[in-house]
PDB file of C-alpha atoms and ligand atoms in Angstrom:
ATOM      1  CA  MET O   1      18.940  -1.368  -9.653  1.00  0.00           C
ATOM      2  CA  CYS O   2      20.752  -4.489  -8.466  1.00  0.00           C
ATOM      3  CA  SER O   3      18.634  -4.607  -5.333  1.00  0.00           C
ATOM      4  CA  TYR O   4      15.485  -4.362  -7.470  1.00  0.00           C
ATOM      5  CA  ARG O   5      16.738  -7.214  -9.639  1.00  0.00           C
ATOM      6  CA  LEU O   6      17.546  -9.367  -6.601  1.00  0.00           C
ATOM      7  CA  ASP O   7      14.094  -8.675  -5.158  1.00  0.00           C
ATOM      8  CA  ALA O   8      12.562  -9.692  -8.512  1.00  0.00           C
ATOM      9  CA  GLU O   9      14.798 -12.752  -8.770  1.00  0.00           C
ATOM     10  CA  TYR O  10      13.758 -14.143  -5.390  1.00  0.00           C
ATOM     11  CA  ALA O  11      10.136 -12.917  -5.351  1.00  0.00           C
ATOM     12  CA  ASP O  12       9.239 -16.298  -6.844  1.00  0.00           C
ATOM     13  CA  PRO O  13      11.048 -19.479  -5.686  1.00  0.00           C
ATOM     14  CA  THR O  14      10.772 -21.126  -9.156  1.00  0.00           C
ATOM     15  CA  PRO O  15      14.023 -19.946 -10.878  1.00  0.00           C
ATOM     16  CA  LEU O  16      16.065 -20.895  -7.795  1.00  0.00           C
ATOM     17  CA  LYS O  17      14.361 -24.298  -7.738  1.00  0.00           C
ATOM     18  CA  VAL O  18      15.160 -24.824 -11.454  1.00  0.00           C
ATOM     19  CA  ARG O  19      18.823 -23.954 -10.817  1.00  0.00           C
ATOM     20  CA  ILE O  20      19.127 -26.264  -7.801  1.00  0.00           C
ATOM     21  CA  ASP O  21      17.355 -29.103  -9.652  1.00  0.00           C
ATOM     22  CA  THR O  22      19.700 -28.584 -12.636  1.00  0.00           C
ATOM     23  CA  HIS O  23      22.775 -28.839 -10.401  1.00  0.00           C
ATOM     24  CA  GLU O  24      21.374 -32.026  -8.855  1.00  0.00           C
ATOM     25  CA  ARG O  25      20.618 -33.610 -12.225  1.00  0.00           C
ATOM     26  CA  TYR O  26      23.206 -32.327 -14.710  1.00  0.00           C
ATOM     27  CA  SER O  27      26.439 -32.181 -12.714  1.00  0.00           C
ATOM     28  CA  GLU O  28      29.340 -34.213 -14.045  1.00  0.00           C
ATOM     29  CA  ARG O  29      29.916 -35.678 -10.584  1.00  0.00           C
ATOM     30  CA  PRO O  30      27.456 -35.729  -7.664  1.00  0.00           C
ATOM     31  CA  ASP O  31      26.999 -32.153  -6.436  1.00  0.00           C
ATOM     32  CA  GLU O  32      26.066 -32.041  -2.756  1.00  0.00           C
ATOM     33  CA  PRO O  33      26.830 -28.679  -1.134  1.00  0.00           C
ATOM     34  CA  ALA O  34      24.390 -29.397   1.717  1.00  0.00           C
ATOM     35  CA  ALA O  35      26.256 -32.632   2.532  1.00  0.00           C
ATOM     36  CA  ALA O  36      29.573 -30.721   2.407  1.00  0.00           C
ATOM     37  CA  VAL O  37      28.251 -28.167   4.921  1.00  0.00           C
ATOM     38  CA  LEU O  38      26.949 -30.914   7.204  1.00  0.00           C
ATOM     39  CA  ALA O  39      30.303 -32.724   7.005  1.00  0.00           C
ATOM     40  CA  ALA O  40      32.093 -29.490   7.988  1.00  0.00           C
ATOM     41  CA  LEU O  41      29.745 -28.855  10.944  1.00  0.00           C
ATOM     42  CA  ALA O  42      29.384 -32.376  12.396  1.00  0.00           C
ATOM     43  CA  LEU O  43      26.099 -31.436  14.109  1.00  0.00           C
ATOM     44  CA  THR O  44      24.867 -33.323  17.163  1.00  0.00           C
ATOM     45  CA  GLY O  45      21.222 -32.538  16.333  1.00  0.00           C
ATOM     46  CA  THR O  46      20.540 -30.298  19.335  1.00  0.00           C
ATOM     47  CA  GLU O  47      22.036 -27.029  18.029  1.00  0.00           C
ATOM     48  CA  GLN O  48      20.106 -23.781  17.618  1.00  0.00           C
ATOM     49  CA  LEU O  49      20.804 -23.152  13.927  1.00  0.00           C
ATOM     50  CA  ALA O  50      20.146 -20.110  11.723  1.00  0.00           C
ATOM     51  CA  ASP O  51      20.380 -20.412   7.923  1.00  0.00           C
ATOM     52  CA  ILE O  52      20.833 -16.925   6.464  1.00  0.00           C
ATOM     53  CA  GLY O  53      19.453 -16.383   2.937  1.00  0.00           C
ATOM     54  CA  CYS O  54      17.667 -19.691   3.378  1.00  0.00           C
ATOM     55  CA  GLY O  55      15.839 -19.606   0.019  1.00  0.00           C
ATOM     56  CA  ASP O  56      13.127 -22.253  -0.097  1.00  0.00           C
ATOM     57  CA  ALA O  57      14.693 -23.725   3.057  1.00  0.00           C
ATOM     58  CA  ARG O  58      15.278 -27.196   1.657  1.00  0.00           C
ATOM     59  CA  PHE O  59      18.467 -27.425   3.774  1.00  0.00           C
ATOM     60  CA  LEU O  60      16.468 -26.791   6.954  1.00  0.00           C
ATOM     61  CA  ALA O  61      13.744 -29.161   5.755  1.00  0.00           C
ATOM     62  CA  GLN O  62      16.401 -31.843   5.312  1.00  0.00           C
ATOM     63  CA  LEU O  63      17.696 -31.210   8.846  1.00  0.00           C
ATOM     64  CA  ALA O  64      14.174 -31.306  10.335  1.00  0.00           C
ATOM     65  CA  ALA O  65      13.379 -34.522   8.473  1.00  0.00           C
ATOM     66  CA  SER O  66      16.604 -36.113   9.719  1.00  0.00           C
ATOM     67  CA  GLY O  67      15.432 -35.585  13.309  1.00  0.00           C
ATOM     68  CA  HIS O  68      17.349 -32.412  14.263  1.00  0.00           C
ATOM     69  CA  GLN O  69      15.928 -31.461  17.681  1.00  0.00           C
ATOM     70  CA  GLY O  70      17.325 -27.925  18.150  1.00  0.00           C
ATOM     71  CA  PRO O  71      15.468 -24.849  16.829  1.00  0.00           C
ATOM     72  CA  LEU O  72      15.888 -24.250  13.079  1.00  0.00           C
ATOM     73  CA  VAL O  73      15.473 -20.687  11.789  1.00  0.00           C
ATOM     74  CA  GLY O  74      15.535 -19.539   8.142  1.00  0.00           C
ATOM     75  CA  ILE O  75      16.221 -15.831   7.565  1.00  0.00           C
ATOM     76  CA  ASP O  76      15.731 -14.183   4.167  1.00  0.00           C
ATOM     77  CA  THR O  77      14.927 -10.828   2.542  1.00  0.00           C
ATOM     78  CA  SER O  78      12.347 -12.414   0.217  1.00  0.00           C
ATOM     79  CA  PRO O  79       8.863 -12.685   1.754  1.00  0.00           C
ATOM     80  CA  ALA O  80       8.154 -15.679  -0.537  1.00  0.00           C
ATOM     81  CA  MET O  81      11.206 -17.539   0.791  1.00  0.00           C
ATOM     82  CA  VAL O  82      10.329 -16.669   4.416  1.00  0.00           C
ATOM     83  CA  ALA O  83       6.829 -18.058   3.816  1.00  0.00           C
ATOM     84  CA  ALA O  84       8.292 -21.219   2.253  1.00  0.00           C
ATOM     85  CA  ALA O  85      10.554 -21.721   5.289  1.00  0.00           C
ATOM     86  CA  ASP O  86       7.729 -21.060   7.734  1.00  0.00           C
ATOM     87  CA  ALA O  87       5.566 -23.681   6.016  1.00  0.00           C
ATOM     88  CA  ILE O  88       8.073 -26.452   6.854  1.00  0.00           C
ATOM     89  CA  PRO O  89       7.238 -28.307  10.077  1.00  0.00           C
ATOM     90  CA  GLY O  90       9.947 -27.659  12.658  1.00  0.00           C
ATOM     91  CA  VAL O  91      11.313 -24.573  10.837  1.00  0.00           C
ATOM     92  CA  ARG O  92      10.682 -20.898  11.630  1.00  0.00           C
ATOM     93  CA  GLY O  93      10.948 -18.374   8.785  1.00  0.00           C
ATOM     94  CA  VAL O  94      12.026 -14.826   9.702  1.00  0.00           C
ATOM     95  CA  PHE O  95      12.263 -11.772   7.443  1.00  0.00           C
ATOM     96  CA  GLY O  96      15.642 -10.064   7.779  1.00  0.00           C
ATOM     97  CA  SER O  97      18.877  -9.032   6.117  1.00  0.00           C
ATOM     98  CA  ALA O  98      22.287 -10.642   6.585  1.00  0.00           C
ATOM     99  CA  GLU O  99      23.837  -7.296   7.521  1.00  0.00           C
ATOM    100  CA  ARG O 100      21.323  -6.601  10.329  1.00  0.00           C
ATOM    101  CA  ILE O 101      20.022  -9.948  11.515  1.00  0.00           C
ATOM    102  CA  PRO O 102      16.990  -9.488  13.799  1.00  0.00           C
ATOM    103  CA  PHE O 103      18.349 -11.620  16.658  1.00  0.00           C
ATOM    104  CA  ASP O 104      20.270 -10.836  19.859  1.00  0.00           C
ATOM    105  CA  ASP O 105      23.980 -11.485  20.326  1.00  0.00           C
ATOM    106  CA  ASN O 106      24.895 -15.148  21.018  1.00  0.00           C
ATOM    107  CA  SER O 107      21.515 -16.501  19.891  1.00  0.00           C
ATOM    108  CA  PHE O 108      22.728 -19.514  17.870  1.00  0.00           C
ATOM    109  CA  ASP O 109      25.154 -22.417  18.119  1.00  0.00           C
ATOM    110  CA  VAL O 110      25.513 -22.603  14.346  1.00  0.00           C
ATOM    111  CA  VAL O 111      25.038 -20.099  11.504  1.00  0.00           C
ATOM    112  CA  THR O 112      25.050 -21.146   7.855  1.00  0.00           C
ATOM    113  CA  ALA O 113      24.941 -18.910   4.771  1.00  0.00           C
ATOM    114  CA  ARG O 114      24.847 -20.986   1.607  1.00  0.00           C
ATOM    115  CA  HIS O 115      25.068 -19.412  -1.842  1.00  0.00           C
ATOM    116  CA  MET O 116      23.876 -16.026  -0.633  1.00  0.00           C
ATOM    117  CA  LEU O 117      26.794 -13.896   0.649  1.00  0.00           C
ATOM    118  CA  TYR O 118      27.697 -12.775  -2.910  1.00  0.00           C
ATOM    119  CA  HIS O 119      24.355 -10.934  -3.064  1.00  0.00           C
ATOM    120  CA  VAL O 120      25.088  -8.872   0.053  1.00  0.00           C
ATOM    121  CA  PRO O 121      26.469  -5.362  -0.667  1.00  0.00           C
ATOM    122  CA  ASP O 122      28.863  -5.461   2.318  1.00  0.00           C
ATOM    123  CA  PRO O 123      29.803  -9.124   2.907  1.00  0.00           C
ATOM    124  CA  THR O 124      32.260  -8.282   5.695  1.00  0.00           C
ATOM    125  CA  ALA O 125      29.482  -6.513   7.629  1.00  0.00           C
ATOM    126  CA  ALA O 126      27.359  -9.648   7.189  1.00  0.00           C
ATOM    127  CA  LEU O 127      30.192 -11.901   8.424  1.00  0.00           C
ATOM    128  CA  ARG O 128      30.526  -9.682  11.507  1.00  0.00           C
ATOM    129  CA  ASP O 129      26.792 -10.044  12.124  1.00  0.00           C
ATOM    130  CA  PHE O 130      27.052 -13.843  11.715  1.00  0.00           C
ATOM    131  CA  ARG O 131      29.746 -13.741  14.385  1.00  0.00           C
ATOM    132  CA  ARG O 132      27.638 -11.491  16.636  1.00  0.00           C
ATOM    133  CA  ILE O 133      24.632 -13.854  16.694  1.00  0.00           C
ATOM    134  CA  THR O 134      26.788 -16.980  17.184  1.00  0.00           C
ATOM    135  CA  LYS O 135      27.673 -18.155  20.696  1.00  0.00           C
ATOM    136  CA  PRO O 136      31.361 -18.449  21.631  1.00  0.00           C
ATOM    137  CA  GLY O 137      32.460 -21.933  20.590  1.00  0.00           C
ATOM    138  CA  GLY O 138      29.762 -22.070  17.906  1.00  0.00           C
ATOM    139  CA  SER O 139      30.400 -22.414  14.161  1.00  0.00           C
ATOM    140  CA  VAL O 140      29.763 -20.356  11.044  1.00  0.00           C
ATOM    141  CA  SER O 141      29.772 -22.030   7.634  1.00  0.00           C
ATOM    142  CA  VAL O 142      29.601 -20.072   4.371  1.00  0.00           C
ATOM    143  CA  VAL O 143      29.292 -21.416   0.804  1.00  0.00           C
ATOM    144  CA  VAL O 144      30.209 -19.276  -2.231  1.00  0.00           C
ATOM    145  CA  ASN O 145      30.858 -20.099  -5.882  1.00  0.00           C
ATOM    146  CA  HIS O 146      34.138 -19.898  -7.740  1.00  0.00           C
ATOM    147  CA  PRO O 147      34.564 -16.661  -9.716  1.00  0.00           C
ATOM    148  CA  GLY O 148      33.020 -16.913 -13.175  1.00  0.00           C
ATOM    149  CA  THR O 149      31.314 -20.196 -12.433  1.00  0.00           C
ATOM    150  CA  TYR O 150      29.577 -21.836 -15.479  1.00  0.00           C
ATOM    151  CA  PRO O 151      31.143 -19.197 -17.817  1.00  0.00           C
ATOM    152  CA  HIS O 152      29.720 -20.515 -21.109  1.00  0.00           C
ATOM    153  CA  THR O 153      26.086 -20.406 -19.989  1.00  0.00           C
ATOM    154  CA  SER O 154      26.641 -17.014 -18.349  1.00  0.00           C
ATOM    155  CA  GLU O 155      28.161 -15.652 -21.570  1.00  0.00           C
ATOM    156  CA  LEU O 156      25.250 -17.070 -23.564  1.00  0.00           C
ATOM    157  CA  VAL O 157      22.652 -15.307 -21.379  1.00  0.00           C
ATOM    158  CA  ALA O 158      24.668 -12.073 -21.243  1.00  0.00           C
ATOM    159  CA  ALA O 159      25.102 -12.021 -25.045  1.00  0.00           C
ATOM    160  CA  HIS O 160      21.381 -12.459 -25.698  1.00  0.00           C
ATOM    161  CA  ALA O 161      20.425  -9.884 -23.054  1.00  0.00           C
ATOM    162  CA  THR O 162      22.900  -7.395 -24.540  1.00  0.00           C
ATOM    163  CA  THR O 163      21.515  -7.909 -28.065  1.00  0.00           C
ATOM    164  CA  TYR O 164      18.213  -6.557 -26.777  1.00  0.00           C
ATOM    165  CA  GLY O 165      19.882  -3.675 -24.948  1.00  0.00           C
ATOM    166  CA  VAL O 166      19.399  -5.158 -21.468  1.00  0.00           C
ATOM    167  CA  GLY O 167      22.067  -4.182 -18.928  1.00  0.00           C
ATOM    168  CA  SER O 168      24.817  -6.162 -17.267  1.00  0.00           C
ATOM    169  CA  ALA O 169      24.721  -9.017 -14.741  1.00  0.00           C
ATOM    170  CA  VAL O 170      24.165  -8.521 -11.030  1.00  0.00           C
ATOM    171  CA  THR O 171      27.586  -8.006  -9.434  1.00  0.00           C
ATOM    172  CA  MET O 172      28.760 -10.756  -7.088  1.00  0.00           C
ATOM    173  CA  THR O 173      30.417  -9.152  -4.042  1.00  0.00           C
ATOM    174  CA  VAL O 174      32.483 -12.172  -2.936  1.00  0.00           C
ATOM    175  CA  ASP O 175      33.660 -15.488  -4.415  1.00  0.00           C
ATOM    176  CA  SER O 176      35.830 -18.455  -3.478  1.00  0.00           C
ATOM    177  CA  ASP O 177      39.015 -16.448  -4.204  1.00  0.00           C
ATOM    178  CA  THR O 178      38.133 -13.602  -1.831  1.00  0.00           C
ATOM    179  CA  LEU O 179      36.075 -15.263   0.941  1.00  0.00           C
ATOM    180  CA  PRO O 180      38.907 -17.042   2.827  1.00  0.00           C
ATOM    181  CA  GLU O 181      40.777 -13.786   3.584  1.00  0.00           C
ATOM    182  CA  MET O 182      37.513 -11.971   4.432  1.00  0.00           C
ATOM    183  CA  MET O 183      36.567 -14.718   6.894  1.00  0.00           C
ATOM    184  CA  THR O 184      40.057 -14.905   8.387  1.00  0.00           C
ATOM    185  CA  GLN O 185      39.847 -11.202   9.224  1.00  0.00           C
ATOM    186  CA  VAL O 186      36.547 -11.683  11.053  1.00  0.00           C
ATOM    187  CA  PHE O 187      37.044 -15.112  12.664  1.00  0.00           C
ATOM    188  CA  GLY O 188      40.744 -16.053  12.625  1.00  0.00           C
ATOM    189  CA  ASP O 189      41.231 -19.684  11.550  1.00  0.00           C
ATOM    190  CA  VAL O 190      39.045 -20.854   8.657  1.00  0.00           C
ATOM    191  CA  ARG O 191      38.759 -24.400   7.245  1.00  0.00           C
ATOM    192  CA  ILE O 192      38.127 -24.671   3.507  1.00  0.00           C
ATOM    193  CA  HIS O 193      36.471 -27.502   1.600  1.00  0.00           C
ATOM    194  CA  ARG O 194      36.683 -27.025  -2.177  1.00  0.00           C
ATOM    195  CA  SER O 195      34.473 -28.604  -4.850  1.00  0.00           C
ATOM    196  CA  ASP O 196      35.315 -28.468  -8.579  1.00  0.00           C
ATOM    197  CA  ASN O 197      32.740 -29.818 -10.973  1.00  0.00           C
ATOM    198  CA  ALA O 198      30.911 -29.025 -14.227  1.00  0.00           C
ATOM    199  CA  LEU O 199      27.407 -28.859 -15.618  1.00  0.00           C
ATOM    200  CA  VAL O 200      27.034 -31.188 -18.589  1.00  0.00           C
ATOM    201  CA  PHE O 201      24.089 -31.084 -21.005  1.00  0.00           C
ATOM    202  CA  ASP O 202      23.650 -33.465 -23.920  1.00  0.00           C
ATOM    203  CA  THR O 203      20.330 -32.027 -25.158  1.00  0.00           C
ATOM    204  CA  PRO O 204      19.175 -28.401 -25.617  1.00  0.00           C
ATOM    205  CA  GLU O 205      16.113 -28.218 -23.351  1.00  0.00           C
ATOM    206  CA  PRO O 206      17.658 -28.507 -19.855  1.00  0.00           C
ATOM    207  CA  LEU O 207      20.340 -25.999 -20.866  1.00  0.00           C
ATOM    208  CA  VAL O 208      17.657 -23.562 -22.099  1.00  0.00           C
ATOM    209  CA  ARG O 209      15.705 -24.062 -18.868  1.00  0.00           C
ATOM    210  CA  PHE O 210      18.833 -23.384 -16.772  1.00  0.00           C
ATOM    211  CA  ALA O 211      19.736 -20.319 -18.875  1.00  0.00           C
ATOM    212  CA  GLU O 212      16.207 -18.936 -18.478  1.00  0.00           C
ATOM    213  CA  ALA O 213      16.478 -19.409 -14.704  1.00  0.00           C
ATOM    214  CA  LEU O 214      19.422 -16.946 -14.825  1.00  0.00           C
ATOM    215  CA  PHE O 215      17.523 -14.274 -16.806  1.00  0.00           C
ATOM    216  CA  THR O 216      16.543 -11.965 -13.948  1.00  0.00           C
ATOM    217  CA  LEU O 217      20.144 -11.873 -12.678  1.00  0.00           C
ATOM    218  CA  TYR O 218      21.044 -10.497 -16.131  1.00  0.00           C
ATOM    219  CA  GLY O 219      18.317  -7.842 -16.084  1.00  0.00           C
ATOM    220  CA  VAL O 220      15.734  -9.823 -18.072  1.00  0.00           C
ATOM    221  CA  THR O 221      13.109  -9.548 -15.343  1.00  0.00           C
ATOM    222  CA  PRO O 222       9.875 -11.627 -15.368  1.00  0.00           C
ATOM    223  CA  ASN O 223       7.849  -8.745 -16.858  1.00  0.00           C
ATOM    224  CA  HIS O 224      10.521  -7.517 -19.260  1.00  0.00           C
ATOM    225  CA  PRO O 225       8.790  -6.721 -22.589  1.00  0.00           C
ATOM    226  CA  ARG O 226      11.489  -8.532 -24.633  1.00  0.00           C
ATOM    227  CA  ARG O 227      11.789 -11.575 -22.366  1.00  0.00           C
ATOM    228  CA  GLN O 228       9.940 -13.941 -24.715  1.00  0.00           C
ATOM    229  CA  ALA O 229      11.937 -12.726 -27.749  1.00  0.00           C
ATOM    230  CA  ILE O 230      15.229 -13.185 -25.871  1.00  0.00           C
ATOM    231  CA  LEU O 231      14.192 -16.705 -24.829  1.00  0.00           C
ATOM    232  CA  THR O 232      13.196 -17.626 -28.392  1.00  0.00           C
ATOM    233  CA  ASP O 233      16.544 -16.397 -29.792  1.00  0.00           C
ATOM    234  CA  LEU O 234      18.510 -18.157 -27.068  1.00  0.00           C
ATOM    235  CA  ARG O 235      16.649 -21.436 -27.665  1.00  0.00           C
ATOM    236  CA  GLU O 236      17.416 -21.224 -31.424  1.00  0.00           C
ATOM    237  CA  ASP O 237      21.062 -20.530 -30.652  1.00  0.00           C
ATOM    238  CA  VAL O 238      21.319 -23.530 -28.290  1.00  0.00           C
ATOM    239  CA  GLU O 239      19.529 -25.864 -30.742  1.00  0.00           C
ATOM    240  CA  ASP O 240      21.919 -24.646 -33.457  1.00  0.00           C
ATOM    241  CA  TRP O 241      24.921 -25.391 -31.233  1.00  0.00           C
ATOM    242  CA  PHE O 242      23.811 -28.998 -30.677  1.00  0.00           C
ATOM    243  CA  THR O 243      23.036 -29.424 -34.412  1.00  0.00           C
ATOM    244  CA  HIS O 244      26.548 -28.229 -35.329  1.00  0.00           C
ATOM    245  CA  HIS O 245      28.302 -30.253 -32.608  1.00  0.00           C
ATOM    246  CA  PRO O 246      26.890 -33.767 -33.077  1.00  0.00           C
ATOM    247  CA  GLY O 247      28.011 -36.189 -30.365  1.00  0.00           C
ATOM    248  CA  HIS O 248      29.307 -33.302 -28.175  1.00  0.00           C
ATOM    249  CA  THR O 249      28.070 -32.177 -24.775  1.00  0.00           C
ATOM    250  CA  TRP O 250      27.789 -28.594 -23.507  1.00  0.00           C
ATOM    251  CA  ARG O 251      30.272 -28.726 -20.598  1.00  0.00           C
ATOM    252  CA  ASP O 252      30.491 -25.749 -18.258  1.00  0.00           C
ATOM    253  CA  PRO O 253      32.972 -25.699 -15.320  1.00  0.00           C
ATOM    254  CA  LYS O 254      31.614 -24.735 -11.917  1.00  0.00           C
ATOM    255  CA  GLY O 255      32.441 -25.083  -8.251  1.00  0.00           C
ATOM    256  CA  TYR O 256      32.286 -23.638  -4.766  1.00  0.00           C
ATOM    257  CA  ILE O 257      33.974 -23.600  -1.390  1.00  0.00           C
ATOM    258  CA  VAL O 258      32.562 -24.270   2.059  1.00  0.00           C
ATOM    259  CA  ALA O 259      34.436 -22.019   4.525  1.00  0.00           C
ATOM    260  CA  THR O 260      33.903 -22.882   8.204  1.00  0.00           C
ATOM    261  CA  ALA O 261      35.094 -21.055  11.317  1.00  0.00           C
ATOM    262  CA  VAL O 262      34.669 -21.542  15.051  1.00  0.00           C
ATOM    263  CA  VAL O 263      33.748 -18.384  16.975  1.00  0.00           C
ATOM    264  CA  GLU O 264      36.399 -17.752  19.621  1.00  0.00           C
ATOM    265  CA  PRO O 265      35.395 -15.758  22.730  1.00  0.00           C
ATOM    266  CA  GLU O 266      36.184 -11.992  22.280  1.00  0.00           C
TER     267      GLU O 266
HETATM  268  C1  SAM U   1      20.939 -18.205  -4.478  1.00  0.00           C
HETATM  269  S1  SAM U   1      19.699 -18.147  -3.238  1.00  0.00           S
HETATM  270  C2  SAM U   1      20.309 -19.404  -2.123  1.00  0.00           C
HETATM  271  C3  SAM U   1      19.235 -20.015  -1.277  1.00  0.00           C
HETATM  272  C4  SAM U   1      19.705 -21.131  -0.341  1.00  0.00           C
HETATM  273  N1  SAM U   1      20.656 -20.675   0.630  1.00  0.00           N
HETATM  274  C5  SAM U   1      20.282 -22.268  -1.132  1.00  0.00           C
HETATM  275  O1  SAM U   1      21.515 -22.482  -1.101  1.00  0.00           O
HETATM  276  O2  SAM U   1      19.496 -22.946  -1.809  1.00  0.00           O
HETATM  277  C6  SAM U   1      20.046 -16.635  -2.352  1.00  0.00           C
HETATM  278  C7  SAM U   1      19.034 -16.318  -1.253  1.00  0.00           C
HETATM  279  O3  SAM U   1      19.559 -15.236  -0.468  1.00  0.00           O
HETATM  280  C8  SAM U   1      18.519 -14.307  -0.216  1.00  0.00           C
HETATM  281  N2  SAM U   1      19.157 -13.002   0.052  1.00  0.00           N
HETATM  282  C9  SAM U   1      19.710 -12.146  -0.835  1.00  0.00           C
HETATM  283  N3  SAM U   1      20.244 -11.086  -0.203  1.00  0.00           N
HETATM  284  C10 SAM U   1      20.023 -11.286   1.124  1.00  0.00           C
HETATM  285  C11 SAM U   1      20.351 -10.562   2.306  1.00  0.00           C
HETATM  286  N4  SAM U   1      21.020  -9.381   2.256  1.00  0.00           N
HETATM  287  N5  SAM U   1      19.990 -11.067   3.502  1.00  0.00           N
HETATM  288  C12 SAM U   1      19.324 -12.246   3.585  1.00  0.00           C
HETATM  289  N6  SAM U   1      18.973 -12.975   2.504  1.00  0.00           N
HETATM  290  C13 SAM U   1      19.323 -12.510   1.290  1.00  0.00           C
HETATM  291  C14 SAM U   1      17.653 -14.366  -1.456  1.00  0.00           C
HETATM  292  O4  SAM U   1      16.337 -13.873  -1.227  1.00  0.00           O
HETATM  293  C15 SAM U   1      17.681 -15.866  -1.773  1.00  0.00           C
HETATM  294  O5  SAM U   1      16.647 -16.571  -1.121  1.00  0.00           O
END
């Protein structure tokens, strides 16, 4: 069920794009997880780098555009995301799962997994596979959200989905509370960079757009027969909230950690 929902969620890059664009535009303070990962890795530009769960591969596109010379590989379980990665000059898209990455041991200098590990049923198995494909002395950097990130918007979507009898949210298998210990067990020393922020909306429409981009994760799949009704109700609810809170913003706390480890020889 969850796997079906994840497949549906990432079959089309649009909801992910809406969410990323919303974070870029409506964060209280600048929100730059890609810059935080790059700061943690201090790349020279020659590394062989694999981005696991690469999504639309904008991180790899940014690296390629900045003149990164080493091979850049995006790995994802969504054929649409693999195609998007493959379409970027200087980037190779590969279909594969984080728990069984289709590359030999010691293939990469750097492995990144940004905002994806919480979708993997066995995150520790994935971390072990990240370690396996990374050369000794190489680095692994993982980004996950805080538990219950943007709680008000999540509650809003969940409440409207529930009203129409749609099931619960996709379960997140790891968050910023649990990742450090998980990574320590696999890698030893782990460095943590923490970001605390909030989404802030002062008009209904961008909040509605962001909420809709979460629908599939709450079981309201693209072809769900009640999707339009749920969206209409949610929009009315949000417009009502702004009408009854003049001069107020919808502020929703959020954040993530970047956890980075160096792979020691076995
Ligand atoms: C929230 S998106 C993040 C995309 C990108 N890393 C970013 O930060 O913009 C999660 C991505 O992980 C992919 N994904 C989910 N489960 C996966 C798995 N087991 N192995 C590889 N990719 C997976 C999804 O298809 C999706 O593209």
